[in-house]
Short mmCIF file of C-alpha atoms in Angstrom, two decimals:
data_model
loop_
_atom_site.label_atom_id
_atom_site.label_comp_id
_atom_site.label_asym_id
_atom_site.label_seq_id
_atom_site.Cartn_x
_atom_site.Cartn_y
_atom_site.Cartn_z
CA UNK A 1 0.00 0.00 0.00
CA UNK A 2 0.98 3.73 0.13
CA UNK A 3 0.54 6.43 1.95
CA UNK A 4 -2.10 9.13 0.01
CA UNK A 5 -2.51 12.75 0.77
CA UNK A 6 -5.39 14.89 -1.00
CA UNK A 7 -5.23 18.88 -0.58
CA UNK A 8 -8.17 20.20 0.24
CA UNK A 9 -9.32 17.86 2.34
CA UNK A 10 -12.82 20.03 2.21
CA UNK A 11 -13.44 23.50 0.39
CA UNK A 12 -16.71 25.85 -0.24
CA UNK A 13 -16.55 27.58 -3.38
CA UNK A 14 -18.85 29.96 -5.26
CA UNK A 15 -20.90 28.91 -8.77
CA UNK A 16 -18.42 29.97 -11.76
CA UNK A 17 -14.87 29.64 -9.67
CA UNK A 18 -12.53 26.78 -10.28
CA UNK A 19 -10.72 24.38 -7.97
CA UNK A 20 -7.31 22.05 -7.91
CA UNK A 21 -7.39 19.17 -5.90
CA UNK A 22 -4.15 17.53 -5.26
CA UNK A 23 -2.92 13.99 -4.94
CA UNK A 24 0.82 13.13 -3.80
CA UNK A 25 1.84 9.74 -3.31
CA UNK A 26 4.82 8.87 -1.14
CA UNK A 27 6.00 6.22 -3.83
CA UNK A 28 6.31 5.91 -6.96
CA UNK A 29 3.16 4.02 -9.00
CA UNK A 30 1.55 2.89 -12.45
CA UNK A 31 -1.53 3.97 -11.97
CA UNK A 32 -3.87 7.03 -10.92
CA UNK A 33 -7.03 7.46 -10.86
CA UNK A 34 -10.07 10.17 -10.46
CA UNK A 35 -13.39 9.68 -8.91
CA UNK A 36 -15.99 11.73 -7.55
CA UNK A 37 -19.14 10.70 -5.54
CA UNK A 38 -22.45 12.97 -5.74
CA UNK A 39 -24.63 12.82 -3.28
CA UNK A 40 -26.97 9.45 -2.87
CA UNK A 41 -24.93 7.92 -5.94
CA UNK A 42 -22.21 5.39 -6.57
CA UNK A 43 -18.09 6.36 -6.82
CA UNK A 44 -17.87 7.17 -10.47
CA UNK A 45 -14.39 7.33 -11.94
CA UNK A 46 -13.69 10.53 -13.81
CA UNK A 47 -10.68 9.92 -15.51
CA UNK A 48 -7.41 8.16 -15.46
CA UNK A 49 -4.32 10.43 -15.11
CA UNK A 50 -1.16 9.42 -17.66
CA UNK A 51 2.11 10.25 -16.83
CA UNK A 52 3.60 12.71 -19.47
CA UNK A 53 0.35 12.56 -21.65
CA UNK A 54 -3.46 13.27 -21.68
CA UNK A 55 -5.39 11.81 -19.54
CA UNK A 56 -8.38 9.21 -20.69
CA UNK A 57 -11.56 10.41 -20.15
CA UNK A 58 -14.86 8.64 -19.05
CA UNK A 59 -17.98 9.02 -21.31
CA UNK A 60 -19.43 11.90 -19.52
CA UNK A 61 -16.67 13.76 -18.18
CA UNK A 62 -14.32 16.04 -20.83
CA UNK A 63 -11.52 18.02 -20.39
CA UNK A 64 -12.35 21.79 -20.41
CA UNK A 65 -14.53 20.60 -17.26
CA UNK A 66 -12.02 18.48 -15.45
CA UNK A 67 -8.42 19.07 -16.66
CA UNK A 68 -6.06 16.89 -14.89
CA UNK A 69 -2.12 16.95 -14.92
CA UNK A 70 0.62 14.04 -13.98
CA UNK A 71 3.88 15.47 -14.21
CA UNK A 72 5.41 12.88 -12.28
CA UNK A 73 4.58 9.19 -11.09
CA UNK A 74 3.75 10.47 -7.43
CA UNK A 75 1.60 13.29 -8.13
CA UNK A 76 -1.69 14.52 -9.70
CA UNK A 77 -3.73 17.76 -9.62
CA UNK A 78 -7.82 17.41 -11.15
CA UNK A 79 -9.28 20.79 -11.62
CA UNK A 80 -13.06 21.66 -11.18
CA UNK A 81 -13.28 24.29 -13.67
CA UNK A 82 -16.74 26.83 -13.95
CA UNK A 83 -18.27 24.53 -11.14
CA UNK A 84 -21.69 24.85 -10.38
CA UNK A 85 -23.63 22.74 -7.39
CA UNK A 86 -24.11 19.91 -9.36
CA UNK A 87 -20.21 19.82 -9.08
CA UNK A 88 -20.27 19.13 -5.07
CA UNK A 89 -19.47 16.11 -3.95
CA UNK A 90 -16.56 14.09 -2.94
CA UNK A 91 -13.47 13.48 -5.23
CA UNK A 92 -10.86 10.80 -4.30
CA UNK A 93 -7.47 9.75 -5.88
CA UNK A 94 -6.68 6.31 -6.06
CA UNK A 95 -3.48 4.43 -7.24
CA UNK A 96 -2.47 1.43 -8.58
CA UNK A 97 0.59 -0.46 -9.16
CA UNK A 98 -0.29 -2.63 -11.85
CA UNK A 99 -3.14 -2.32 -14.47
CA UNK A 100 -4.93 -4.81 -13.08
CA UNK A 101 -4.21 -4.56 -9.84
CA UNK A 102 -5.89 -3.39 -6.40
CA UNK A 103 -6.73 0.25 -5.93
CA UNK A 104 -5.77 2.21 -2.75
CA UNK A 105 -7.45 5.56 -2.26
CA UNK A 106 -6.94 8.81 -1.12
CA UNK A 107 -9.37 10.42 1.92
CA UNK A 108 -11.13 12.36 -0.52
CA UNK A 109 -11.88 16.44 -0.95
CA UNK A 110 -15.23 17.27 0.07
CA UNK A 111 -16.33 19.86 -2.26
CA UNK A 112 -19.82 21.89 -1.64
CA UNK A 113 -20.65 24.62 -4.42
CA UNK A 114 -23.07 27.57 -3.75
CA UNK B 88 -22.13 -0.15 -19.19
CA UNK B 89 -21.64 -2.32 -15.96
CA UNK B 90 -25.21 -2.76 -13.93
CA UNK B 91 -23.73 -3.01 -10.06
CA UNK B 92 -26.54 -3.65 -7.79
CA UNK B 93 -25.97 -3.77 -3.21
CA UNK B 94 -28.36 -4.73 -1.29
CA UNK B 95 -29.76 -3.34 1.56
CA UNK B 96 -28.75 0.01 0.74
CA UNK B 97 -28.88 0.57 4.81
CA UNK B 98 -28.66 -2.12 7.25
CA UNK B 99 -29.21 -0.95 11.13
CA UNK B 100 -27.47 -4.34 13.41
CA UNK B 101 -27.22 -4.79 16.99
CA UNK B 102 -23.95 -5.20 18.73
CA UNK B 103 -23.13 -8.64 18.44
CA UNK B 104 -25.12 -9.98 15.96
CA UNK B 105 -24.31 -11.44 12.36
CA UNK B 106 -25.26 -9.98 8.86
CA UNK B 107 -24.70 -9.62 5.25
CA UNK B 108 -25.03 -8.29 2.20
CA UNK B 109 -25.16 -8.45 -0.99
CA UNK B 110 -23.42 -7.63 -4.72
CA UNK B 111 -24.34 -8.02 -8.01
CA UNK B 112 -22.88 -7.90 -10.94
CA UNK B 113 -22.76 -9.11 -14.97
CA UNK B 114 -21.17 -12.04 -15.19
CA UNK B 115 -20.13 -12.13 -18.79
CA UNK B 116 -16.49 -11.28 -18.97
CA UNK B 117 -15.77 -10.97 -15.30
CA UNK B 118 -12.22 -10.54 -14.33
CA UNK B 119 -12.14 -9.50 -10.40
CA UNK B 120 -14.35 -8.01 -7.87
CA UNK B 121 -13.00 -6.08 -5.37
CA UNK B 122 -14.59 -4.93 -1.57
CA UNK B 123 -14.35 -2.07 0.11
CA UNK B 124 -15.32 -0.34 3.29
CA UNK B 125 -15.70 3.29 3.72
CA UNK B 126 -15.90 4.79 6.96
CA UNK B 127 -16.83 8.48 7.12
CA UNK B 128 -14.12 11.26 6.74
CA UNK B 129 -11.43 8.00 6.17
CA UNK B 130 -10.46 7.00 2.54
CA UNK B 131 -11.87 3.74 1.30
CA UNK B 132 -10.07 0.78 2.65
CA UNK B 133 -9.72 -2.16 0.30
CA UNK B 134 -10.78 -5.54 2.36
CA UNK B 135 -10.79 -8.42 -0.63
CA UNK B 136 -10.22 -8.96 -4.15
CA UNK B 137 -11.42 -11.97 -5.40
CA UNK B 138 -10.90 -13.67 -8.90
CA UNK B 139 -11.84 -17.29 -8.82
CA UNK B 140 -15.71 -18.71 -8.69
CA UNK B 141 -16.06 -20.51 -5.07
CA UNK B 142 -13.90 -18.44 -3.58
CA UNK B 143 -13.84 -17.36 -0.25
CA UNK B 144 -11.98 -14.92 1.43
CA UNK B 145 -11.36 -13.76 5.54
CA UNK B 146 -10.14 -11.28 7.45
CA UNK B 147 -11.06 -10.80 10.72
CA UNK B 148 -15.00 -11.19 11.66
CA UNK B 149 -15.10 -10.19 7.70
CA UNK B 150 -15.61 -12.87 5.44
CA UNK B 151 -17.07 -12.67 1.38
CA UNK B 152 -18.15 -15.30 -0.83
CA UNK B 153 -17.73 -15.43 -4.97
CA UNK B 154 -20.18 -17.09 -7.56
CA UNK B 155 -18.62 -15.79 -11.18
CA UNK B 156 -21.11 -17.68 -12.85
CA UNK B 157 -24.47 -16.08 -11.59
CA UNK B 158 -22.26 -12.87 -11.21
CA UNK B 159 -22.94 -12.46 -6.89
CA UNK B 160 -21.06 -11.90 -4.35
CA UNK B 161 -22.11 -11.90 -0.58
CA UNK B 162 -20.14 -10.34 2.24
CA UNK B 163 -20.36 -11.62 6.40
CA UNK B 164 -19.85 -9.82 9.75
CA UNK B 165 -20.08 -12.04 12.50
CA UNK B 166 -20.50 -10.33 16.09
CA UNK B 167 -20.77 -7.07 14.58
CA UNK B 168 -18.63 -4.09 16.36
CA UNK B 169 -19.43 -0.39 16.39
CA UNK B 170 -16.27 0.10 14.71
CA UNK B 171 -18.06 -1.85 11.20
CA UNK B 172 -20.22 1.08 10.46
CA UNK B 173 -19.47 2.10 7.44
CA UNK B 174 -20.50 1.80 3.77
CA UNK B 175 -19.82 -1.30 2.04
CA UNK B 176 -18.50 -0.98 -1.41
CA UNK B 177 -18.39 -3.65 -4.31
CA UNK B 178 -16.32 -3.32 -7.31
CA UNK B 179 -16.19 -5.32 -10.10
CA UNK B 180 -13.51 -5.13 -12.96
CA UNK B 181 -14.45 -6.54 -16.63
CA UNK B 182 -11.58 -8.58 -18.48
CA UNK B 183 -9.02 -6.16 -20.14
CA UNK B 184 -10.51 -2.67 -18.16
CA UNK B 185 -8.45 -0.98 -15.64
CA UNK B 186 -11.55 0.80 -13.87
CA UNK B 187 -13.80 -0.50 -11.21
CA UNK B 188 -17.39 0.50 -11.16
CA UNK B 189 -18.54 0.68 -8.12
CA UNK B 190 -21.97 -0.09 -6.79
CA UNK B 191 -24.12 2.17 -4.59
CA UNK B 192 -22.95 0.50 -1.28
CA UNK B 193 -24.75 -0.76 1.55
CA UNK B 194 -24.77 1.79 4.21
CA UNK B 195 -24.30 -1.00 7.54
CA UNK B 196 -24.97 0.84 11.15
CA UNK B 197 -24.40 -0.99 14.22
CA UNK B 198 -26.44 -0.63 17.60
CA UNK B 199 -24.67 -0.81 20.51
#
């Protein structure tokens, strides 16, 4: 396993604003990972972050909305951008080591949008 | 798209007492499933993954149960502790995908 820090762990933020969230591993992995839980609904992943390239979007989610960086292979940043309240609800990193392997997960941000 | 179905989605348990739960899940080209639990304000802790039809996995008071073939799997507390509420999280994985979709969870509180 790893150890997984997310920054904010909670923020407020007003309709039309945009916010980072960041993800730092303390080792080195394959793998990360963005999802996001609304309220009353299942952990739905966003988007998977590639090192040194775009990241691969799920149907639903695009780019201009959540832009994510990987400049490394121990950190990530997924950006909120234009939010509105449908946009609160909890986002959590996750990494893996191997493709196919088990995912170990950040403590989330807990985002609420006025 | 993967159809992941928990049930109960809440459970309220006594201190002591035994329950369980359950996942569903498409069977056709089933690769893993994967548990987790989720206590509030914590990240999602990973408790199984399990590959193979029949099997059976333990840790603790925490057991879970795998049928690939009618796509289920069931999950067991035995003697329950306040310290198991949480929400219960299934994840299944599809041959060649990287992503789990998770189900809506089963929210389990415990009595004391």
């Amino acid at each position: 396993s790893a150890v997984i820090s997310q920054k904010p762990s909670r923020d407020i933020c007003q309709r039309g604003t945009s916010l980072t969230i960041q993800c730092q591993v303390d080792s080195q992995v394959t793998m990360m990972f963005w999802y996001r839980q609304q309220p009353g609904q299942s952990l739905t992943l966003i988007a998977t972050a590639n090192q040194g390239s775009e990241a691969t979007y799920e149907s639903g989610f695009v780019i201009d909305k959540f832009p994510i960086s990987r400049p490394n292979l121990t950190f990530s940043t997924l950006t909120v951008s234009n939010m509105s309240p449908e946009d609160s609800s909890i986002y959590l990193c996750s990494v893996a080591w191997t493709g196919g392997g088990e995912q170990f997960f950040g403590p989330g941000t807990r985002l609420t949008v006025l | 798209i993967l159809n992941v179905e928990q049930s109960p989605q809440s459970l309220h348990v006594q201190e002591g007492d035994s329950t369980n739960f359950t996942c569903s899940f498409p069977s056709s080209n089933f690769y893993a499933l994967h548990w987790y639990r989720w206590e509030t304000a914590k990240s999602p802790e990973a408790l199984f993954v399990m590959t193979l039809n029949g099997d059976e996995k333990k840790k603790g008071r925490i057991s879970a149960t795998l049928n690939t073939k009618e796509g289920y799997s069931y999950l067991y507390i035995k003697g329950s502790q306040p310290e198991d509420s949480a929400t219960y999280l299934c994840a299944p994985r599809i041959q060649g995908a990287q992503k789990l979709v998770f189900g809506q969870g089963t929210r389990l509180t415990i009595n004391p």
